[in-house]
Short mmCIF file of C-alpha atoms and ligand atoms in Angstrom, two decimals:
data_model
loop_
_atom_site.label_atom_id
_atom_site.label_comp_id
_atom_site.label_asym_id
_atom_site.label_seq_id
_atom_site.Cartn_x
_atom_site.Cartn_y
_atom_site.Cartn_z
CA MET I 1 -27.17 52.42 -103.13
CA ALA I 2 -30.49 54.00 -103.91
CA PHE I 3 -32.34 51.10 -102.36
CA GLU I 4 -30.88 51.82 -98.97
CA ARG I 5 -32.27 55.32 -99.01
CA LEU I 6 -35.33 54.74 -96.91
CA ASP I 7 -36.49 58.31 -96.50
CA GLU I 8 -39.08 57.17 -94.01
CA TYR I 9 -36.21 56.63 -91.61
CA ARG I 10 -34.07 59.63 -92.38
CA SER I 11 -33.89 63.08 -90.97
CA GLU I 12 -31.79 66.07 -91.88
CA THR I 13 -29.66 65.51 -88.84
CA SER I 14 -29.00 61.80 -89.39
CA ALA I 15 -25.29 61.31 -89.96
CA ILE I 16 -24.82 57.56 -89.98
CA ALA I 17 -21.58 56.46 -91.62
CA ASP I 18 -18.97 53.74 -91.34
CA VAL I 19 -16.07 54.38 -88.99
CA THR I 20 -12.71 53.75 -90.66
CA THR I 21 -12.29 50.56 -88.64
CA ALA I 22 -15.76 49.20 -89.57
CA LEU I 23 -15.67 45.45 -90.14
CA GLU I 24 -17.67 42.65 -91.73
CA PRO I 25 -18.12 39.76 -89.31
CA PRO I 26 -17.59 36.29 -90.83
CA GLU I 27 -21.10 35.17 -89.93
CA CYS I 28 -24.35 36.41 -88.48
CA ARG I 29 -26.16 34.46 -85.79
CA GLY I 30 -28.94 37.03 -85.60
CA HIS I 31 -28.73 37.78 -81.88
CA VAL I 32 -29.83 41.36 -81.30
CA GLU I 33 -29.47 43.02 -77.93
CA LEU I 34 -30.51 46.50 -76.87
CA ARG I 35 -28.92 47.72 -73.67
CA GLY I 36 -30.30 50.84 -72.05
CA VAL I 37 -31.05 52.51 -75.37
CA SER I 38 -32.28 56.11 -75.32
CA PHE I 39 -32.83 58.27 -78.36
CA GLY I 40 -34.48 61.51 -79.43
CA TYR I 41 -34.64 63.20 -82.83
CA LEU I 42 -34.00 66.35 -80.86
CA PRO I 43 -31.73 65.90 -77.83
CA SER I 44 -34.27 67.71 -75.65
CA GLN I 45 -37.13 65.36 -76.61
CA PRO I 46 -36.49 61.69 -75.84
CA VAL I 47 -38.57 59.34 -78.00
CA VAL I 48 -37.04 56.07 -76.77
CA ALA I 49 -36.01 55.84 -73.11
CA ASP I 50 -33.82 53.19 -71.50
CA VAL I 51 -34.99 50.28 -73.64
CA SER I 52 -33.39 46.87 -73.10
CA PHE I 53 -34.33 43.53 -74.65
CA GLU I 54 -32.90 40.61 -76.58
CA LEU I 55 -33.98 38.91 -79.77
CA ARG I 56 -32.60 35.56 -80.94
CA ARG I 57 -32.84 33.47 -84.05
CA GLY I 58 -36.04 31.42 -84.08
CA GLU I 59 -37.77 33.91 -81.78
CA THR I 60 -40.48 36.45 -82.46
CA VAL I 61 -40.60 39.51 -80.26
CA ALA I 62 -43.63 41.77 -80.65
CA LEU I 63 -43.70 45.46 -79.92
CA VAL I 64 -47.05 47.04 -79.15
CA GLY I 65 -47.99 50.52 -78.05
CA ALA I 66 -49.97 53.59 -78.98
CA THR I 67 -49.21 55.65 -82.07
CA GLY I 68 -46.22 57.85 -81.29
CA SER I 69 -44.89 55.58 -78.53
CA GLY I 70 -41.64 55.07 -80.45
CA LYS I 71 -42.13 51.69 -82.17
CA SER I 72 -40.94 52.70 -85.66
CA THR I 73 -38.07 54.63 -84.11
CA LEU I 74 -36.88 51.49 -82.32
CA ALA I 75 -37.04 49.58 -85.62
CA ALA I 76 -34.96 52.28 -87.30
CA LEU I 77 -32.40 52.18 -84.47
CA ILE I 78 -31.99 48.39 -84.84
CA ALA I 79 -31.21 48.74 -88.56
CA ARG I 80 -28.94 51.65 -87.66
CA PHE I 81 -30.70 54.45 -89.43
CA TYR I 82 -29.91 56.36 -86.24
CA ASP I 83 -27.49 55.83 -83.38
CA PRO I 84 -28.67 55.83 -79.77
CA CYS I 85 -27.92 58.89 -77.67
CA LEU I 86 -27.34 56.57 -74.71
CA GLY I 87 -26.87 52.82 -74.49
CA ARG I 88 -25.85 50.28 -77.09
CA ILE I 89 -27.28 48.05 -79.77
CA LEU I 90 -25.39 44.80 -80.27
CA LEU I 91 -25.53 42.22 -83.03
CA ASP I 92 -23.97 38.92 -81.98
CA GLY I 93 -22.38 40.78 -79.08
CA ARG I 94 -20.77 43.47 -81.25
CA ASP I 95 -21.83 47.12 -81.21
CA VAL I 96 -23.54 47.81 -84.55
CA ARG I 97 -21.45 50.99 -84.89
CA GLU I 98 -18.38 48.76 -85.40
CA ILE I 99 -20.01 46.90 -88.30
CA ARG I 100 -19.87 47.94 -91.95
CA LEU I 101 -23.27 49.46 -92.74
CA ARG I 102 -23.68 47.67 -96.03
CA TRP I 103 -23.13 44.31 -94.34
CA LEU I 104 -25.42 45.24 -91.43
CA ARG I 105 -28.28 46.24 -93.72
CA SER I 106 -27.96 42.98 -95.66
CA ARG I 107 -28.32 40.99 -92.42
CA ILE I 108 -31.11 43.05 -90.90
CA ALA I 109 -34.15 43.29 -93.18
CA LEU I 110 -36.27 46.24 -92.14
CA ILE I 111 -39.71 46.31 -93.71
CA PRO I 112 -41.23 49.72 -93.07
CA GLN I 113 -44.92 50.54 -93.30
CA GLU I 114 -44.43 52.07 -96.74
CA PRO I 115 -41.40 50.38 -98.34
CA GLN I 116 -39.81 52.20 -101.23
CA LEU I 117 -39.07 50.14 -104.31
CA PHE I 118 -37.04 50.60 -107.49
CA HIS I 119 -38.32 51.68 -110.82
CA ALA I 120 -38.17 48.08 -112.15
CA PRO I 121 -40.39 45.01 -112.50
CA VAL I 122 -41.63 43.39 -109.29
CA TRP I 123 -39.40 40.34 -109.70
CA GLN I 124 -36.30 42.51 -109.96
CA ASN I 125 -37.28 44.29 -106.77
CA ILE I 126 -37.30 40.89 -105.06
CA ALA I 127 -34.10 39.72 -106.78
CA TYR I 128 -32.27 42.63 -105.24
CA GLY I 129 -32.27 40.62 -102.00
CA ARG I 130 -29.54 38.31 -103.22
CA GLU I 131 -26.70 38.90 -105.61
CA GLY I 132 -27.10 36.92 -108.81
CA ALA I 133 -30.74 35.98 -108.15
CA GLY I 134 -33.02 35.90 -111.19
CA ARG I 135 -36.72 35.83 -111.94
CA LYS I 136 -37.12 32.17 -111.01
CA GLU I 137 -35.48 32.52 -107.57
CA SER I 138 -37.54 35.64 -106.91
CA ILE I 139 -40.82 33.88 -107.61
CA GLN I 140 -39.72 30.91 -105.50
CA ALA I 141 -38.93 33.25 -102.61
CA ALA I 142 -42.35 34.90 -102.91
CA ALA I 143 -43.99 31.46 -102.85
CA ALA I 144 -41.90 30.43 -99.85
CA ALA I 145 -43.02 33.58 -98.05
CA GLY I 146 -46.65 32.88 -98.99
CA VAL I 147 -47.16 36.17 -100.86
CA ASP I 148 -47.23 34.56 -104.30
CA GLU I 149 -50.97 34.94 -104.80
CA ILE I 150 -50.90 38.67 -104.12
CA LEU I 151 -47.92 39.38 -106.39
CA ALA I 152 -48.93 36.99 -109.19
CA GLY I 153 -52.31 38.74 -109.10
CA LEU I 154 -50.87 42.15 -110.00
CA PRO I 155 -51.84 43.44 -113.50
CA ASN I 156 -48.70 41.97 -115.08
CA GLY I 157 -47.84 39.59 -112.28
CA TYR I 158 -44.13 39.57 -111.44
CA ASP I 159 -43.42 41.64 -114.56
CA THR I 160 -45.53 44.55 -113.33
CA ASN I 161 -43.40 47.64 -113.54
CA VAL I 162 -43.04 49.54 -110.33
CA SER I 163 -43.06 53.27 -110.84
CA GLU I 164 -40.63 55.64 -109.18
CA ARG I 165 -40.94 55.29 -105.38
CA GLY I 166 -43.12 52.23 -105.86
CA LEU I 167 -46.36 54.12 -105.81
CA THR I 168 -48.13 51.89 -108.36
CA LEU I 169 -48.37 49.30 -105.60
CA SER I 170 -50.26 49.73 -102.35
CA GLY I 171 -48.34 49.83 -99.08
CA GLY I 172 -49.38 46.24 -98.32
CA GLN I 173 -48.30 45.01 -101.75
CA ARG I 174 -44.95 46.74 -101.29
CA GLN I 175 -44.55 45.05 -97.92
CA CYS I 176 -45.19 41.72 -99.69
CA VAL I 177 -42.38 42.49 -102.14
CA ALA I 178 -40.09 43.46 -99.26
CA LEU I 179 -40.93 40.25 -97.36
CA ALA I 180 -40.19 38.11 -100.45
CA ARG I 181 -36.90 39.98 -100.82
CA ALA I 182 -36.07 39.28 -97.17
CA MET I 183 -36.89 35.59 -97.76
CA LEU I 184 -34.38 35.52 -100.61
CA SER I 185 -31.73 37.44 -98.70
CA GLU I 186 -29.15 36.43 -96.15
CA ALA I 187 -30.89 38.49 -93.49
CA ALA I 188 -30.77 36.80 -90.10
CA VAL I 189 -32.97 39.44 -88.52
CA VAL I 190 -36.26 40.68 -89.93
CA VAL I 191 -38.17 43.65 -88.59
CA LEU I 192 -41.72 44.13 -89.86
CA ASP I 193 -43.34 47.45 -89.03
CA GLU I 194 -47.11 47.33 -88.65
CA PRO I 195 -49.00 47.20 -91.91
CA SER I 196 -50.60 50.59 -92.51
CA SER I 197 -54.27 50.88 -91.68
CA SER I 198 -55.13 50.91 -95.40
CA VAL I 199 -54.08 47.26 -95.76
CA ASP I 200 -57.08 44.96 -96.15
CA ALA I 201 -57.59 42.10 -93.70
CA LEU I 202 -56.62 39.36 -96.18
CA THR I 203 -53.35 41.06 -97.17
CA GLU I 204 -52.55 41.65 -93.53
CA GLN I 205 -53.18 37.99 -92.78
CA ARG I 206 -50.79 37.03 -95.58
CA LEU I 207 -48.17 39.48 -94.34
CA MET I 208 -48.35 37.99 -90.86
CA ASN I 209 -48.09 34.47 -92.26
CA ALA I 210 -45.07 35.53 -94.31
CA LEU I 211 -43.45 36.93 -91.19
CA ARG I 212 -44.10 33.65 -89.38
CA ARG I 213 -42.41 31.72 -92.18
CA LEU I 214 -39.47 34.11 -92.18
CA ALA I 215 -39.19 33.88 -88.42
CA ARG I 216 -38.63 30.12 -88.45
CA ASN I 217 -34.91 30.45 -89.00
CA ARG I 218 -34.44 34.12 -88.34
CA ALA I 219 -34.89 36.52 -85.47
CA ALA I 220 -38.11 38.47 -85.95
CA LEU I 221 -39.33 41.72 -84.48
CA LEU I 222 -42.99 42.37 -85.20
CA ILE I 223 -44.46 45.78 -84.64
CA ALA I 224 -48.18 45.34 -84.31
CA HIS I 225 -51.26 47.39 -84.12
CA ARG I 226 -53.73 44.57 -83.58
CA LEU I 227 -53.23 42.63 -80.37
CA GLU I 228 -54.56 39.50 -82.10
CA THR I 229 -51.41 39.34 -84.19
CA VAL I 230 -49.06 39.19 -81.20
CA VAL I 231 -50.76 36.44 -79.20
CA THR I 232 -48.27 33.79 -80.34
CA ALA I 233 -45.11 35.91 -79.98
CA ASP I 234 -42.42 34.53 -77.67
CA LEU I 235 -42.17 37.89 -75.95
CA ILE I 236 -44.40 40.95 -76.07
CA LEU I 237 -43.03 44.36 -75.16
CA VAL I 238 -45.50 47.11 -74.32
CA LEU I 239 -44.13 50.52 -75.14
CA ASP I 240 -45.52 53.68 -73.57
CA ARG I 241 -43.97 57.04 -74.43
CA GLY I 242 -40.69 55.38 -75.36
CA ARG I 243 -40.44 53.16 -72.31
CA ILE I 244 -41.09 49.45 -71.97
CA VAL I 245 -43.77 49.34 -69.30
CA GLN I 246 -44.57 45.62 -69.52
CA ARG I 247 -42.97 42.51 -70.96
CA GLY I 248 -44.01 38.88 -71.13
CA SER I 249 -46.03 36.36 -73.07
CA HIS I 250 -49.65 37.05 -73.94
CA SER I 251 -50.94 34.87 -71.09
CA GLN I 252 -48.51 36.40 -68.60
CA LEU I 253 -49.50 39.91 -69.57
CA LEU I 254 -53.21 39.10 -69.46
CA SER I 255 -52.83 37.81 -65.90
CA GLN I 256 -51.28 41.09 -64.71
CA THR I 257 -53.00 44.37 -64.11
CA GLY I 258 -51.60 46.90 -66.52
CA THR I 259 -51.69 48.49 -69.94
CA TYR I 260 -51.79 45.23 -71.89
CA ARG I 261 -54.82 43.83 -70.09
CA GLU I 262 -56.61 47.15 -70.34
CA LEU I 263 -55.97 47.31 -74.06
CA TRP I 264 -57.03 43.70 -74.54
CA HIS I 265 -60.31 44.19 -72.71
CA ALA I 266 -60.89 47.65 -74.13
CA SER I 267 -60.80 46.23 -77.64
CA GLY I 268 -63.95 44.25 -76.83
CA PRO I 269 -64.95 40.70 -77.71
CA ARG I 270 -62.65 38.91 -80.14
CA GLU I 271 -63.84 38.44 -83.68
CA ALA I 272 -62.69 35.78 -86.10
CA SER I 273 -62.07 38.46 -88.72
CA GLY I 274 -59.31 39.92 -86.60
CA SER I 275 -60.66 43.35 -87.34
CA LEU I 276 -60.08 44.68 -83.85
CA ARG I 277 -57.47 47.30 -83.38
CA LEU I 278 -55.29 48.33 -80.53
CA VAL I 279 -57.20 51.43 -79.55
CA VAL I 280 -54.87 54.33 -79.11
CA SER I 281 -55.16 57.52 -77.21
N1 LIG U 1 -38.03 61.61 -88.46
C1 LIG U 1 -38.53 62.15 -87.34
N2 LIG U 1 -38.15 63.38 -86.93
C2 LIG U 1 -38.64 63.92 -85.78
N3 LIG U 1 -39.54 63.31 -84.98
C3 LIG U 1 -39.96 62.09 -85.34
C4 LIG U 1 -39.49 61.45 -86.54
N4 LIG U 1 -40.08 60.22 -86.62
C5 LIG U 1 -40.89 60.13 -85.54
N5 LIG U 1 -40.82 61.24 -84.77
C6 LIG U 1 -41.53 61.44 -83.49
O1 LIG U 1 -41.09 60.46 -82.58
C7 LIG U 1 -42.17 59.96 -81.81
C8 LIG U 1 -42.27 58.44 -81.99
O2 LIG U 1 -42.64 58.18 -83.33
P1 LIG U 1 -42.67 56.73 -83.93
O3 LIG U 1 -41.40 56.03 -83.60
O4 LIG U 1 -43.02 56.86 -85.36
O5 LIG U 1 -43.84 56.06 -83.11
P2 LIG U 1 -44.82 54.83 -83.48
O6 LIG U 1 -44.18 54.05 -84.58
O7 LIG U 1 -44.97 54.08 -82.21
O8 LIG U 1 -46.12 55.45 -83.91
C9 LIG U 1 -43.40 60.72 -82.26
O9 LIG U 1 -43.60 61.80 -81.36
C10 LIG U 1 -43.03 61.22 -83.62
O10 LIG U 1 -43.69 62.42 -83.92
MG1 LIG U 2 -44.87 53.54 -86.51
#
């Protein structure tokens, strides 16, 4: 389906397809496990190296690291836009390569920095998250996610027509639509890639709140640029050139010497506006 064509996560060489024995598990608990995952867009240039971690329903794992450290690539691997070169990615203990792609993508909601939408009204873009959902359910899902104000505030509210590729809406507004869709969907795992730097502070705050609401009964992976947004995560992974160099809670990581503490102190005194950024090399 056109909707699944997230060009942001595709390359010429990507050849992801169902194996003939691909199956649809009867349920999804939302337990993701990466075991020794390595990947490179070119075999000679690893982008993700020996990454292992687990993510369970009700948990939020945050991924931080400099631009180019491999965060978006990891997100794309989890939703199986690529397969690892080494290692395995498991969902509920089963290798994702054994699972029917269509089923997998309906259980893992990946919200990229610049989501692509359909040429259709906003509410229909949300309704796509669940078969048979209508305008009313879509608006309820947006309210449940806490993005109602932003979407209702569009020129024609939920009836605003999205142009081809969704470009009438800003990246942040499109992420709001994608979060509302995830709220409506059966997804047990939600992966939110960092809002692009063009997103204003209020929209970003709302996106983070929406993720928190989604995370209550799902497994959530949050890719973050601002360290402030990861303070409450159950586990923070610090990625450096494709490798996890530190892992722990915010307080654990602050008490250790290492990248996280350096980044935290380098970003200066905290401000209530949350305008500080993870300074990158
Ligand atoms: N589709 C792609 N094809 C080739 N190289 C890519 C592609 N996407 C990302 N890369 C490269 O992989 C590395 C990691 O990128 P990315 O995962 O986007 O990092 P981050 O999200 O942490 O900024 C970078 O060197 C980037 O240039
Ligand atoms: Mg990225």
